[in-house]
XYZ file of C-alpha atoms in Angstrom:
491
model
C 99.970 113.437 110.578
C 101.844 110.846 109.876
C 101.147 107.729 109.178
C 103.474 105.523 111.138
C 100.688 103.295 113.372
C 101.734 100.829 117.001
C 99.859 97.781 115.233
C 102.738 96.043 113.540
C 100.582 94.971 110.203
C 99.233 98.069 109.434
C 101.277 99.289 106.348
C 103.011 102.745 106.893
C 103.751 104.492 102.592
C 100.418 102.088 101.448
C 97.314 104.575 101.334
C 94.181 103.702 103.182
C 92.026 104.666 106.253
C 93.224 104.577 109.739
C 90.307 102.165 110.067
C 87.723 99.525 108.304
C 87.385 98.239 105.866
C 88.682 99.283 102.788
C 88.339 97.532 98.956
C 88.941 98.791 95.493
C 90.144 100.915 94.388
C 88.118 103.762 92.570
C 87.057 107.328 90.495
C 91.217 107.739 90.346
C 91.771 111.268 87.995
C 93.671 114.358 88.099
C 91.611 117.527 88.586
C 91.970 120.406 89.080
C 96.020 119.981 90.498
C 95.512 117.243 92.380
C 95.353 112.982 92.403
C 92.421 112.150 93.367
C 91.495 108.424 94.806
C 88.172 107.281 95.530
C 88.145 102.932 97.284
C 84.735 100.722 98.110
C 84.909 101.548 101.583
C 83.124 100.234 104.811
C 82.804 103.463 107.842
C 81.304 101.572 110.215
C 83.534 98.633 110.759
C 86.158 95.759 109.052
C 84.318 93.771 107.236
C 82.694 94.078 103.891
C 79.238 95.173 103.487
C 78.182 99.376 103.532
C 79.923 100.110 100.716
C 80.663 104.006 100.441
C 83.165 105.306 98.043
C 86.253 107.028 100.752
C 88.380 109.489 99.363
C 91.684 111.623 100.162
C 93.573 113.329 97.390
C 97.165 114.264 97.187
C 99.601 116.908 94.601
C 102.082 115.069 94.337
C 101.129 111.079 95.569
C 103.056 112.087 98.783
C 101.042 114.248 101.115
C 97.230 112.700 101.796
C 94.449 114.886 102.357
C 91.368 113.060 103.299
C 87.979 114.600 102.238
C 84.982 113.698 103.339
C 82.826 110.217 102.386
C 82.536 110.805 98.443
C 78.845 108.835 97.984
C 76.941 106.889 100.217
C 73.499 104.367 99.557
C 70.352 106.144 100.245
C 67.759 104.264 102.092
C 65.457 103.490 99.718
C 66.821 104.015 97.038
C 68.171 103.338 93.001
C 71.729 102.803 95.653
C 69.980 101.470 98.672
C 72.805 98.551 99.043
C 75.700 100.139 97.966
C 77.827 102.053 95.808
C 79.960 99.930 94.253
C 82.578 99.488 92.165
C 83.396 102.582 88.602
C 84.873 105.282 88.350
C 85.700 109.720 88.197
C 86.354 111.782 85.063
C 87.362 115.793 85.342
C 85.268 117.134 83.041
C 86.577 121.483 83.610
C 85.170 122.687 86.754
C 83.338 118.942 87.085
C 83.674 116.206 89.376
C 81.763 113.083 87.157
C 81.541 109.949 89.144
C 79.740 106.982 87.054
C 79.495 104.053 90.187
C 77.377 100.922 90.012
C 74.511 101.137 92.256
C 73.305 98.835 94.027
C 70.123 96.440 95.025
C 69.473 93.254 96.231
C 66.512 93.185 95.693
C 66.631 94.081 92.266
C 69.243 91.345 90.719
C 71.873 90.127 93.498
C 74.229 90.126 89.761
C 73.779 93.385 87.969
C 74.387 97.053 88.842
C 73.586 99.540 87.080
C 75.527 102.200 86.286
C 74.262 105.615 88.174
C 76.433 109.376 88.289
C 77.067 111.851 90.520
C 79.088 115.177 90.521
C 81.247 117.370 92.373
C 81.253 121.107 91.826
C 84.200 121.967 95.041
C 86.678 120.077 93.985
C 84.332 116.181 95.175
C 84.538 117.809 99.359
C 80.763 117.358 98.535
C 79.039 114.813 95.108
C 74.911 115.556 94.128
C 73.644 112.595 92.673
C 71.694 111.639 90.358
C 68.661 111.099 90.874
C 67.600 108.091 88.246
C 69.585 105.620 86.607
C 72.399 107.362 83.710
C 71.496 103.822 82.259
C 68.778 101.839 83.331
C 68.579 98.423 81.741
C 71.700 95.497 81.015
C 71.784 94.529 77.604
C 69.008 90.628 77.997
C 72.231 88.150 77.741
C 73.973 89.457 81.099
C 73.977 86.796 83.198
C 76.192 89.837 85.539
C 76.309 94.209 84.874
C 79.240 95.848 86.841
C 81.398 98.192 87.211
C 81.874 101.113 84.729
C 84.831 103.203 83.518
C 84.521 106.151 81.470
C 87.237 108.122 80.526
C 87.013 111.214 77.002
C 88.223 110.248 73.644
C 88.704 113.289 71.081
C 84.867 115.208 71.062
C 83.746 111.447 72.988
C 83.470 110.199 76.332
C 82.856 106.551 75.830
C 82.059 103.757 79.060
C 82.927 100.065 79.461
C 81.789 98.283 82.014
C 81.998 94.849 83.220
C 79.988 91.370 82.228
C 78.955 88.201 81.986
C 77.732 86.590 78.694
C 74.783 84.690 78.844
C 77.023 82.540 76.334
C 80.002 82.129 78.271
C 81.954 84.995 77.518
C 83.348 87.633 79.870
C 83.044 90.442 78.259
C 84.084 94.541 78.261
C 80.522 96.111 77.280
C 81.586 99.145 75.361
C 78.766 103.500 75.431
C 79.220 106.454 74.065
C 78.144 109.957 74.963
C 78.671 112.943 72.865
C 77.507 114.687 77.008
C 77.868 112.516 79.901
C 74.097 111.818 80.446
C 73.005 110.312 77.592
C 74.577 106.950 76.449
C 74.707 104.575 73.940
C 74.880 101.008 73.567
C 77.552 99.497 70.554
C 77.802 96.323 71.809
C 80.972 94.439 73.542
C 83.574 96.034 72.706
C 85.897 92.330 73.833
C 85.020 89.182 75.185
C 86.094 85.597 75.250
C 85.687 81.974 76.980
C 87.371 81.013 79.119
C 90.667 80.991 78.918
C 94.068 79.812 80.232
C 96.521 82.527 81.551
C 100.284 81.691 80.500
C 101.075 78.141 82.455
C 99.405 80.137 85.763
C 96.785 77.572 85.889
C 94.772 80.699 85.967
C 91.846 81.846 83.795
C 90.451 84.809 82.000
C 87.149 84.140 84.198
C 83.616 84.069 83.968
C 82.753 87.507 83.919
C 84.923 90.200 83.352
C 84.851 93.583 86.769
C 86.315 96.510 86.991
C 86.857 96.716 83.238
C 90.002 99.437 82.509
C 91.506 100.381 79.883
C 94.558 101.354 79.412
C 94.334 103.344 75.113
C 97.512 102.855 71.549
C 99.803 105.796 72.479
C 102.883 107.092 70.287
C 102.198 104.424 67.758
C 102.375 101.091 71.184
C 99.393 99.086 71.436
C 96.457 99.379 74.367
C 95.818 97.671 76.621
C 92.622 96.168 78.441
C 92.879 95.164 81.829
C 89.923 93.827 83.591
C 89.746 91.372 86.712
C 87.640 87.700 86.483
C 84.968 86.918 88.294
C 84.148 83.620 89.598
C 80.191 83.215 90.205
C 82.131 79.958 92.720
C 84.990 82.482 94.452
C 87.169 79.605 92.591
C 91.055 81.647 91.696
C 91.366 85.473 91.302
C 93.728 87.056 89.142
C 93.919 90.170 87.132
C 94.721 89.837 83.654
C 95.542 92.324 80.189
C 95.222 91.499 76.903
C 97.082 93.314 74.384
C 96.232 94.717 71.160
C 94.355 97.292 69.346
C 90.883 99.239 68.896
C 89.378 98.254 65.651
C 85.537 99.428 64.841
C 84.416 100.201 68.341
C 85.606 96.388 69.326
C 89.704 95.311 70.488
C 91.657 93.087 68.822
C 94.158 91.985 71.035
C 96.869 88.566 71.885
C 96.617 86.270 74.318
C 96.002 87.480 77.825
C 98.729 88.420 80.270
C 98.432 88.186 83.945
C 99.346 91.897 85.600
C 100.484 90.854 89.167
C 101.820 87.225 89.507
C 101.218 87.838 93.410
C 98.177 86.039 95.380
C 96.850 90.137 97.205
C 96.061 92.134 94.002
C 92.965 92.283 92.320
C 89.968 94.901 91.199
C 93.168 97.530 89.759
C 92.662 101.261 89.048
C 93.926 103.806 85.534
C 94.501 107.352 86.480
C 95.826 109.209 83.413
C 98.159 111.629 84.529
C 99.128 114.409 83.301
C 102.059 114.571 80.667
C 100.550 111.532 79.494
C 101.027 109.034 81.435
C 99.062 106.084 82.623
C 98.976 105.348 86.939
C 97.562 102.276 88.579
C 96.924 100.835 91.920
C 95.930 97.649 93.179
C 93.250 96.313 95.789
C 95.501 94.161 98.395
C 93.436 92.514 99.949
C 94.381 90.220 103.420
C 95.346 86.550 103.412
C 94.439 86.427 107.809
C 91.523 85.231 109.254
C 88.756 87.586 109.270
C 88.983 87.500 112.425
C 91.902 88.897 113.586
C 91.696 91.748 110.629
C 88.437 92.073 112.796
C 90.188 92.272 116.417
C 92.631 95.198 114.490
C 90.555 97.185 113.597
C 91.004 97.273 110.144
C 91.098 95.637 106.888
C 92.460 96.182 102.829
C 95.510 97.836 101.612
C 95.917 99.724 97.754
C 98.887 98.812 96.644
C 101.603 101.674 95.489
C 101.171 103.416 93.075
C 103.083 102.481 89.297
C 103.350 103.397 86.957
C 102.433 101.799 84.228
C 102.691 101.243 80.010
C 102.656 99.192 76.778
C 106.883 98.927 75.437
C 107.840 98.944 71.595
C 107.427 95.074 71.612
C 103.736 94.720 72.784
C 105.271 93.832 77.032
C 103.046 95.568 79.759
C 105.513 96.786 82.135
C 105.230 98.881 86.006
C 107.051 100.191 88.224
C 106.775 102.106 91.364
C 105.724 105.386 90.965
C 108.950 108.033 91.013
C 107.685 110.053 92.876
C 107.765 107.288 95.330
C 112.159 107.783 95.680
C 111.131 110.315 97.772
C 109.998 108.034 100.363
C 113.470 106.716 101.263
C 115.328 107.372 104.289
C 118.234 105.888 105.667
C 120.312 103.868 103.482
C 119.464 101.623 106.034
C 121.629 98.495 102.992
C 125.068 98.335 100.541
C 126.431 95.151 99.934
C 128.127 94.465 97.056
C 129.903 91.209 96.512
C 130.192 87.233 95.729
C 128.636 83.721 97.560
C 131.123 81.525 98.145
C 128.818 78.152 97.731
C 125.567 77.084 100.017
C 125.855 79.920 103.220
C 124.137 83.024 103.053
C 125.851 86.334 103.257
C 124.487 88.616 105.956
C 123.918 91.618 104.062
C 122.908 93.880 107.132
C 118.978 95.122 108.707
C 116.180 97.099 107.215
C 112.968 98.196 108.993
C 109.486 97.140 109.042
C 109.682 99.725 105.795
C 111.870 99.542 103.410
C 112.763 100.003 99.596
C 115.202 97.520 97.992
C 117.047 97.273 94.687
C 119.484 94.179 93.424
C 121.466 92.907 90.986
C 122.153 88.627 91.354
C 123.952 86.220 89.595
C 121.513 83.015 89.319
C 121.592 79.766 89.973
C 118.903 77.411 91.661
C 117.819 77.945 94.825
C 119.671 81.789 94.238
C 118.204 84.829 96.064
C 117.259 86.615 99.193
C 115.865 86.367 102.422
C 114.237 88.594 104.148
C 114.680 87.360 107.999
C 112.421 88.503 110.748
C 113.559 86.471 113.526
C 116.327 86.138 115.655
C 116.474 82.929 115.320
C 116.091 82.801 111.021
C 113.064 80.206 111.767
C 110.245 82.996 110.201
C 111.125 83.935 107.433
C 109.143 85.447 103.502
C 112.349 83.924 100.370
C 112.970 85.821 96.876
C 115.318 82.595 94.623
C 115.601 81.582 91.476
C 114.572 78.035 89.997
C 116.257 77.280 87.818
C 114.386 74.233 86.349
C 111.685 76.542 85.303
C 113.815 80.004 84.632
C 110.872 82.185 87.456
C 111.204 84.296 90.334
C 110.441 82.476 92.705
C 108.758 84.453 96.161
C 107.881 81.712 99.281
C 105.871 83.680 102.142
C 105.800 79.940 102.996
C 108.093 80.696 106.821
C 106.504 84.401 106.698
C 105.404 83.982 109.521
C 104.590 81.971 112.676
C 101.362 82.316 113.918
C 98.757 79.710 112.022
C 96.044 82.241 111.012
C 98.078 83.792 108.431
C 98.191 82.008 104.354
C 101.680 80.031 103.488
C 101.515 79.531 99.781
C 104.393 80.500 97.618
C 103.642 82.415 94.307
C 105.948 82.887 89.922
C 106.809 84.563 87.389
C 109.209 84.513 84.633
C 112.620 85.443 84.954
C 114.731 85.840 82.152
C 117.441 83.038 81.927
C 121.294 83.917 80.966
C 121.413 87.053 82.120
C 121.446 88.879 85.821
C 118.316 89.035 87.958
C 117.583 92.891 88.531
C 114.934 93.545 90.812
C 113.228 96.272 92.891
C 112.094 95.282 95.741
C 109.047 97.388 98.851
C 107.840 95.489 101.961
C 105.742 97.105 104.169
C 104.683 95.683 107.810
C 101.761 93.169 105.300
C 102.495 93.792 102.408
C 105.681 92.848 99.824
C 105.508 94.012 95.715
C 108.473 92.624 94.344
C 109.152 94.371 91.236
C 111.499 92.474 88.548
C 112.316 95.803 86.664
C 114.005 94.263 83.757
C 111.015 92.535 82.465
C 108.360 95.198 84.109
C 106.510 92.653 85.815
C 105.568 93.242 89.150
C 104.322 89.827 92.497
C 102.220 91.781 95.530
C 101.276 89.824 98.438
C 100.281 89.778 102.507
C 102.937 88.440 105.089
C 102.686 89.171 108.548
C 105.784 88.544 110.735
C 105.469 87.718 114.341
C 109.336 88.601 115.035
C 110.148 92.361 116.920
C 113.745 92.513 116.574
C 116.033 94.327 114.206
C 114.540 92.066 110.840
C 117.660 91.436 108.750
C 118.315 90.089 104.957
C 121.211 87.040 103.761
C 121.734 86.520 99.534
C 121.221 82.789 99.397
C 124.010 81.261 97.742
C 123.885 78.650 95.646
C 125.921 75.069 95.862
C 128.718 74.351 93.554
C 128.829 78.621 92.519
C 130.308 82.057 93.561
C 127.639 84.905 92.378
C 128.229 87.832 92.508
C 125.713 89.728 94.325
C 125.463 94.520 94.519
C 122.596 94.962 97.865
C 120.827 98.536 98.278
C 117.903 98.774 100.747
C 116.801 102.659 102.000
C 114.349 102.855 105.134
C 110.843 104.366 104.025
C 109.283 107.360 105.570
C 106.081 107.477 105.849
C 103.132 108.982 103.303
C 101.697 112.185 105.245
C 98.135 112.082 105.746
C 96.558 115.966 107.008
C 94.403 114.465 109.927
C 90.746 114.720 109.063
C 88.325 116.923 109.316
C 85.849 116.470 112.383
C 83.112 116.509 109.115
C 85.424 114.501 106.470
C 83.544 110.800 107.329
C 86.048 109.451 108.281
C 87.305 107.923 112.152
C 89.816 110.400 113.326
C 93.193 108.027 114.681
C 93.983 106.931 118.229
C 97.096 107.386 119.801
C 99.501 103.926 120.536
């Protein structure tokens, strides 16, 4: 089946089950010729509760097969209050999942590491009956989210933590067999530190640590999600650097995603030395609206991720996604004459856009989602700060949707190269010349054709080249009767 929805806000090119709540991507692994994507999943509702691991697999990132629920809480067991985040590794014919075992009566902040193994390609998992790491270090005030990878003949594990001395940290373990683990100490740890000039910081603790190892002379990256006990602003941060003596030496933190709606990303080590990343994009609307619609959360598009020779973290949409381009809806090239916008053409509710824009104050692109233009999403240039601004203040006429504008640095003195993928209620804006990305959710109320405009600048003649293709939906097989996933309902 296709993922084309009757719900105008449910994306078609982004992976998620037909209904209910999802959050963090988990267990991203290439095994037995397939990309496996697990995720946090509540099979009984559209709220954050009852955490299981849902599971999809794909041979090509375009067609996906839902597999049975991989992990479920065991009543009275070590994970009775939820199988929380972690990852998975391929070890011969075994697929081994590592996850955070949650019991509220154990601790509200500490989730020790549990494991489960599949010998049938991920269709069934057998949990280990005891914790693989039974105790957290004494100085940990938060402990969760294992990330395991193979390094030569050994296995290594990072676990996210907050330490009693005020540092967020990723703790390092080592194993020869995935069974017995030795604690080696913090891989990296820092007190709260500003992330650039964003007003965000690295958090009281670090969730979902991920490690992109050095490759071909390029530095590596430690990626983590900034956790705050009092639900402060969250962000996803990377430290780019090199390992020395079992610890990671890195420069200042940088944002992995400049938008408000990407969190807890996870890495997948793909064939050929390639790395992919998926994140979780939460809803940016009132919870009651999502509950009434019967679903909440979506995974971002898969992204190729790397560290370049200059030590810059770079992301771009996975190359396979070019195959989702359908009708070439817009091809426009020309110049704006002053501040008046230029009509470029119409697009569907899911599209893939590339643009080369000469920039001056206020210039950029506008997506109009109502016929009178009262509802629109803007991508424009702020010359005073040298930033590209994605503005959703007028992107929904429904007051239950969040507003706000968000920014990422933009090179000055040369045209901007951007790629924008919009899918019903999610926009992922890639500044392709720098490898940066900004993700946000928005909820247009307009039901008519959507239109694109080039925004001009006062007293300037600016050039633009814009192409847009309507996006085909992913192909997702109908779940089998035993898949543990709800079947799609007809519109």
